[in-house]
């Protein structure tokens, strides 16, 4: 009784993203069901679906780096104001110029001191759990009702940088 599969396509842990995508690709292909890719950024913003203003999900990228994206919600309208960015926490934070920002996600909590040290105006960090199942389900339902699917073969990872394995492989 499954109509389709939703999966986080990234950014995040390279291994975790690959395992999730491979699992969903296998299930969707073998059951001939469609798939719905959802970015980590979208899931974090939907997790806080009641927040208004500038929202910045921060996702740890290891080695003192994060992935981030800037959104703005006014009423029921949500706009993505930046493409995903990645880099050292201080460098990513420096690219955010808004006076009032809600930082969300595990990276926001993990790098609280850096954010607070560079904070402008009304910056706040929202504590949260790590579970994205419920916001993923809401996004998947919305997209499914609009028939916004892709095939298992078309599922692709959303990476903002190369993995360490890829970088070191090319250095050989």
PDB file of C-alpha atoms in Angstrom:
ATOM      1  CA  UNK A   1       0.000   0.000   0.000  1.00  0.00           C
ATOM      2  CA  UNK A   2       2.936   2.345  -0.616  1.00  0.00           C
ATOM      3  CA  UNK A   3       2.356   5.041  -3.225  1.00  0.00           C
ATOM      4  CA  UNK A   4       5.896   6.443  -3.291  1.00  0.00           C
ATOM      5  CA  UNK A   5       9.064   7.093  -1.327  1.00  0.00           C
ATOM      6  CA  UNK A   6      10.555  10.289   0.066  1.00  0.00           C
ATOM      7  CA  UNK A   7      14.223  10.676   0.912  1.00  0.00           C
ATOM      8  CA  UNK A   8      16.621  13.350   2.119  1.00  0.00           C
ATOM      9  CA  UNK A   9      18.907  14.012  -0.852  1.00  0.00           C
ATOM     10  CA  UNK A  10      21.428  16.141   1.044  1.00  0.00           C
ATOM     11  CA  UNK A  11      23.380  17.965   2.059  1.00  0.00           C
ATOM     12  CA  UNK A  12      24.601  16.014   5.033  1.00  0.00           C
ATOM     13  CA  UNK A  13      26.770  13.037   5.825  1.00  0.00           C
ATOM     14  CA  UNK A  14      28.074  11.670   2.533  1.00  0.00           C
ATOM     15  CA  UNK A  15      27.693   8.076   3.694  1.00  0.00           C
ATOM     16  CA  UNK A  16      24.259   8.685   5.185  1.00  0.00           C
ATOM     17  CA  UNK A  17      22.981  10.402   2.048  1.00  0.00           C
ATOM     18  CA  UNK A  18      24.342   7.638  -0.187  1.00  0.00           C
ATOM     19  CA  UNK A  19      22.816   4.889   1.971  1.00  0.00           C
ATOM     20  CA  UNK A  20      19.437   6.648   2.087  1.00  0.00           C
ATOM     21  CA  UNK A  21      19.351   7.319  -1.659  1.00  0.00           C
ATOM     22  CA  UNK A  22      20.492   3.796  -2.530  1.00  0.00           C
ATOM     23  CA  UNK A  23      17.838   2.270  -0.269  1.00  0.00           C
ATOM     24  CA  UNK A  24      15.048   4.401  -1.711  1.00  0.00           C
ATOM     25  CA  UNK A  25      16.270   3.845  -5.273  1.00  0.00           C
ATOM     26  CA  UNK A  26      16.181   0.087  -4.722  1.00  0.00           C
ATOM     27  CA  UNK A  27      12.730   0.110  -3.121  1.00  0.00           C
ATOM     28  CA  UNK A  28      11.195   2.551  -5.609  1.00  0.00           C
ATOM     29  CA  UNK A  29      12.651   0.752  -8.619  1.00  0.00           C
ATOM     30  CA  UNK A  30      11.728  -2.760  -7.479  1.00  0.00           C
ATOM     31  CA  UNK A  31       8.178  -1.685  -6.547  1.00  0.00           C
ATOM     32  CA  UNK A  32       7.849   0.603  -9.592  1.00  0.00           C
ATOM     33  CA  UNK A  33       6.924   3.537  -7.377  1.00  0.00           C
ATOM     34  CA  UNK A  34       7.894   7.210  -7.722  1.00  0.00           C
ATOM     35  CA  UNK A  35      10.294   9.056  -5.454  1.00  0.00           C
ATOM     36  CA  UNK A  36      10.372  12.506  -3.906  1.00  0.00           C
ATOM     37  CA  UNK A  37      13.776  14.001  -3.093  1.00  0.00           C
ATOM     38  CA  UNK A  38      13.796  16.523  -0.238  1.00  0.00           C
ATOM     39  CA  UNK A  39      16.799  18.596   0.754  1.00  0.00           C
ATOM     40  CA  UNK A  40      17.910  18.741   4.362  1.00  0.00           C
ATOM     41  CA  UNK A  41      17.357  22.489   4.204  1.00  0.00           C
ATOM     42  CA  UNK A  42      13.717  22.059   3.180  1.00  0.00           C
ATOM     43  CA  UNK A  43      13.099  19.545   5.955  1.00  0.00           C
ATOM     44  CA  UNK A  44      14.603  21.800   8.642  1.00  0.00           C
ATOM     45  CA  UNK A  45      12.577  24.806   7.478  1.00  0.00           C
ATOM     46  CA  UNK A  46       9.384  22.703   7.395  1.00  0.00           C
ATOM     47  CA  UNK A  47      10.170  21.396  10.884  1.00  0.00           C
ATOM     48  CA  UNK A  48       9.765  25.005  11.992  1.00  0.00           C
ATOM     49  CA  UNK A  49       6.778  25.705   9.742  1.00  0.00           C
ATOM     50  CA  UNK A  50       5.361  28.306  12.130  1.00  0.00           C
ATOM     51  CA  UNK A  51       8.450  30.562  12.148  1.00  0.00           C
ATOM     52  CA  UNK A  52       8.324  33.832  10.239  1.00  0.00           C
ATOM     53  CA  UNK A  53      11.153  35.973   8.878  1.00  0.00           C
ATOM     54  CA  UNK A  54      14.668  34.895   7.912  1.00  0.00           C
ATOM     55  CA  UNK A  55      15.410  31.217   8.587  1.00  0.00           C
ATOM     56  CA  UNK A  56      18.855  29.680   8.201  1.00  0.00           C
ATOM     57  CA  UNK A  57      19.186  25.919   8.563  1.00  0.00           C
ATOM     58  CA  UNK A  58      22.752  24.928   9.484  1.00  0.00           C
ATOM     59  CA  UNK A  59      23.899  21.361   8.929  1.00  0.00           C
ATOM     60  CA  UNK A  60      27.282  20.150  10.247  1.00  0.00           C
ATOM     61  CA  UNK A  61      29.731  19.266   7.482  1.00  0.00           C
ATOM     62  CA  UNK A  62      32.565  18.125   9.800  1.00  0.00           C
ATOM     63  CA  UNK A  63      35.973  19.757  10.235  1.00  0.00           C
ATOM     64  CA  UNK A  64      34.397  22.944  11.645  1.00  0.00           C
ATOM     65  CA  UNK A  65      32.319  23.484   8.535  1.00  0.00           C
ATOM     66  CA  UNK A  66      28.578  23.764   7.904  1.00  0.00           C
ATOM     67  CA  UNK A  67      26.113  23.736   5.050  1.00  0.00           C
ATOM     68  CA  UNK A  68      23.577  26.569   5.099  1.00  0.00           C
ATOM     69  CA  UNK A  69      20.783  28.113   3.097  1.00  0.00           C
ATOM     70  CA  UNK A  70      18.828  31.315   3.677  1.00  0.00           C
ATOM     71  CA  UNK A  71      15.022  31.343   3.497  1.00  0.00           C
ATOM     72  CA  UNK A  72      12.398  33.959   4.198  1.00  0.00           C
ATOM     73  CA  UNK A  73       8.854  33.184   5.296  1.00  0.00           C
ATOM     74  CA  UNK A  74       6.177  35.867   5.207  1.00  0.00           C
ATOM     75  CA  UNK A  75       2.756  34.483   6.044  1.00  0.00           C
ATOM     76  CA  UNK A  76       2.356  31.279   4.058  1.00  0.00           C
ATOM     77  CA  UNK A  77       4.918  32.295   1.418  1.00  0.00           C
ATOM     78  CA  UNK A  78       8.379  30.743   1.677  1.00  0.00           C
ATOM     79  CA  UNK A  79      11.248  31.971  -0.518  1.00  0.00           C
ATOM     80  CA  UNK A  80      14.728  30.548  -0.798  1.00  0.00           C
ATOM     81  CA  UNK A  81      17.029  33.607  -0.795  1.00  0.00           C
ATOM     82  CA  UNK A  82      20.323  31.815  -1.404  1.00  0.00           C
ATOM     83  CA  UNK A  83      21.603  28.663  -2.951  1.00  0.00           C
ATOM     84  CA  UNK A  84      23.127  26.252  -0.507  1.00  0.00           C
ATOM     85  CA  UNK A  85      26.512  27.360   0.763  1.00  0.00           C
ATOM     86  CA  UNK A  86      29.177  25.500   2.637  1.00  0.00           C
ATOM     87  CA  UNK A  87      32.379  26.303   4.422  1.00  0.00           C
ATOM     88  CA  UNK A  88      33.889  27.210   7.756  1.00  0.00           C
ATOM     89  CA  UNK A  89      31.254  28.299  10.236  1.00  0.00           C
ATOM     90  CA  UNK A  90      32.589  31.859  10.658  1.00  0.00           C
ATOM     91  CA  UNK A  91      32.820  32.343   6.887  1.00  0.00           C
ATOM     92  CA  UNK A  92      29.270  31.104   6.293  1.00  0.00           C
ATOM     93  CA  UNK A  93      27.901  33.239   9.137  1.00  0.00           C
ATOM     94  CA  UNK A  94      29.686  36.307   7.729  1.00  0.00           C
ATOM     95  CA  UNK A  95      27.642  35.966   4.529  1.00  0.00           C
ATOM     96  CA  UNK A  96      24.385  36.524   6.419  1.00  0.00           C
ATOM     97  CA  UNK A  97      23.574  40.215   6.698  1.00  0.00           C
ATOM     98  CA  UNK A  98      20.008  40.207   8.034  1.00  0.00           C
ATOM     99  CA  UNK A  99      19.461  41.780  11.453  1.00  0.00           C
ATOM    100  CA  UNK A 100      16.827  39.263  12.573  1.00  0.00           C
ATOM    101  CA  UNK A 101      17.627  35.602  11.858  1.00  0.00           C
ATOM    102  CA  UNK A 102      16.418  32.295  13.271  1.00  0.00           C
ATOM    103  CA  UNK A 103      19.180  29.670  12.999  1.00  0.00           C
ATOM    104  CA  UNK A 104      17.817  26.135  13.001  1.00  0.00           C
ATOM    105  CA  UNK A 105      19.225  22.650  12.738  1.00  0.00           C
ATOM    106  CA  UNK A 106      21.864  20.624  14.518  1.00  0.00           C
ATOM    107  CA  UNK A 107      24.668  22.824  13.182  1.00  0.00           C
ATOM    108  CA  UNK A 108      23.101  25.899  14.787  1.00  0.00           C
ATOM    109  CA  UNK A 109      23.127  24.227  18.176  1.00  0.00           C
ATOM    110  CA  UNK A 110      26.596  22.732  17.665  1.00  0.00           C
ATOM    111  CA  UNK A 111      28.164  26.078  16.712  1.00  0.00           C
ATOM    112  CA  UNK A 112      26.127  28.251  19.081  1.00  0.00           C
ATOM    113  CA  UNK A 113      29.187  30.083  20.496  1.00  0.00           C
ATOM    114  CA  UNK A 114      30.463  31.149  17.068  1.00  0.00           C
ATOM    115  CA  UNK A 115      27.022  32.348  15.982  1.00  0.00           C
ATOM    116  CA  UNK A 116      26.435  34.247  19.221  1.00  0.00           C
ATOM    117  CA  UNK A 117      29.896  35.793  18.991  1.00  0.00           C
ATOM    118  CA  UNK A 118      29.174  37.159  15.538  1.00  0.00           C
ATOM    119  CA  UNK A 119      25.476  37.830  16.073  1.00  0.00           C
ATOM    120  CA  UNK A 120      23.810  40.914  14.732  1.00  0.00           C
ATOM    121  CA  UNK A 121      20.640  42.463  16.057  1.00  0.00           C
ATOM    122  CA  UNK A 122      18.079  39.820  16.757  1.00  0.00           C
ATOM    123  CA  UNK A 123      19.859  36.605  15.872  1.00  0.00           C
ATOM    124  CA  UNK A 124      18.519  33.575  17.723  1.00  0.00           C
ATOM    125  CA  UNK A 125      19.348  29.898  17.793  1.00  0.00           C
ATOM    126  CA  UNK A 126      16.457  27.508  18.167  1.00  0.00           C
ATOM    127  CA  UNK A 127      17.058  24.292  20.064  1.00  0.00           C
ATOM    128  CA  UNK A 128      15.460  21.282  18.450  1.00  0.00           C
ATOM    129  CA  UNK A 129      15.587  17.521  18.205  1.00  0.00           C
ATOM    130  CA  UNK A 130      17.167  15.871  15.181  1.00  0.00           C
ATOM    131  CA  UNK A 131      14.122  14.015  13.861  1.00  0.00           C
ATOM    132  CA  UNK A 132      13.005  15.078  10.396  1.00  0.00           C
ATOM    133  CA  UNK A 133      10.422  12.360   9.685  1.00  0.00           C
ATOM    134  CA  UNK A 134       7.355  14.514  10.316  1.00  0.00           C
ATOM    135  CA  UNK A 135       8.462  17.503   8.198  1.00  0.00           C
ATOM    136  CA  UNK A 136       9.595  15.107   5.467  1.00  0.00           C
ATOM    137  CA  UNK A 137       6.141  13.507   5.470  1.00  0.00           C
ATOM    138  CA  UNK A 138       4.436  16.919   5.159  1.00  0.00           C
ATOM    139  CA  UNK A 139       6.675  17.952   2.246  1.00  0.00           C
ATOM    140  CA  UNK A 140       6.249  14.570   0.552  1.00  0.00           C
ATOM    141  CA  UNK A 141       2.472  14.776   0.887  1.00  0.00           C
ATOM    142  CA  UNK A 142       2.400  18.302  -0.565  1.00  0.00           C
ATOM    143  CA  UNK A 143       4.558  17.260  -3.520  1.00  0.00           C
ATOM    144  CA  UNK A 144       2.674  14.036  -4.083  1.00  0.00           C
ATOM    145  CA  UNK A 145      -0.645  15.882  -4.321  1.00  0.00           C
ATOM    146  CA  UNK A 146       0.967  18.087  -7.004  1.00  0.00           C
ATOM    147  CA  UNK A 147       2.427  14.981  -8.706  1.00  0.00           C
ATOM    148  CA  UNK A 148       5.977  16.296  -8.214  1.00  0.00           C
ATOM    149  CA  UNK A 149       7.755  12.953  -8.428  1.00  0.00           C
ATOM    150  CA  UNK A 150      10.874  11.615 -10.032  1.00  0.00           C
ATOM    151  CA  UNK A 151      11.882   8.109 -11.015  1.00  0.00           C
ATOM    152  CA  UNK A 152      14.257   6.000  -8.953  1.00  0.00           C
ATOM    153  CA  UNK A 153      16.895   6.431 -11.668  1.00  0.00           C
ATOM    154  CA  UNK A 154      16.611  10.229 -11.487  1.00  0.00           C
ATOM    155  CA  UNK A 155      17.200  10.450  -7.731  1.00  0.00           C
ATOM    156  CA  UNK A 156      20.476  12.283  -7.192  1.00  0.00           C
ATOM    157  CA  UNK A 157      22.445  13.480  -4.205  1.00  0.00           C
ATOM    158  CA  UNK A 158      22.529  17.192  -3.428  1.00  0.00           C
ATOM    159  CA  UNK A 159      26.129  17.829  -2.434  1.00  0.00           C
ATOM    160  CA  UNK A 160      27.743  21.209  -1.867  1.00  0.00           C
ATOM    161  CA  UNK A 161      31.301  19.894  -1.947  1.00  0.00           C
ATOM    162  CA  UNK A 162      33.230  16.745  -2.790  1.00  0.00           C
ATOM    163  CA  UNK A 163      33.674  14.064  -0.172  1.00  0.00           C
ATOM    164  CA  UNK A 164      37.097  13.565   1.412  1.00  0.00           C
ATOM    165  CA  UNK A 165      37.373  10.228  -0.404  1.00  0.00           C
ATOM    166  CA  UNK A 166      36.863  11.941  -3.774  1.00  0.00           C
ATOM    167  CA  UNK A 167      39.323  14.709  -2.939  1.00  0.00           C
ATOM    168  CA  UNK A 168      42.024  12.276  -1.769  1.00  0.00           C
ATOM    169  CA  UNK A 169      41.417   9.921  -4.702  1.00  0.00           C
ATOM    170  CA  UNK A 170      42.163  12.727  -7.169  1.00  0.00           C
ATOM    171  CA  UNK A 171      45.362  13.595  -5.291  1.00  0.00           C
ATOM    172  CA  UNK A 172      46.790  10.143  -6.020  1.00  0.00           C
TER     173      UNK A 172
END
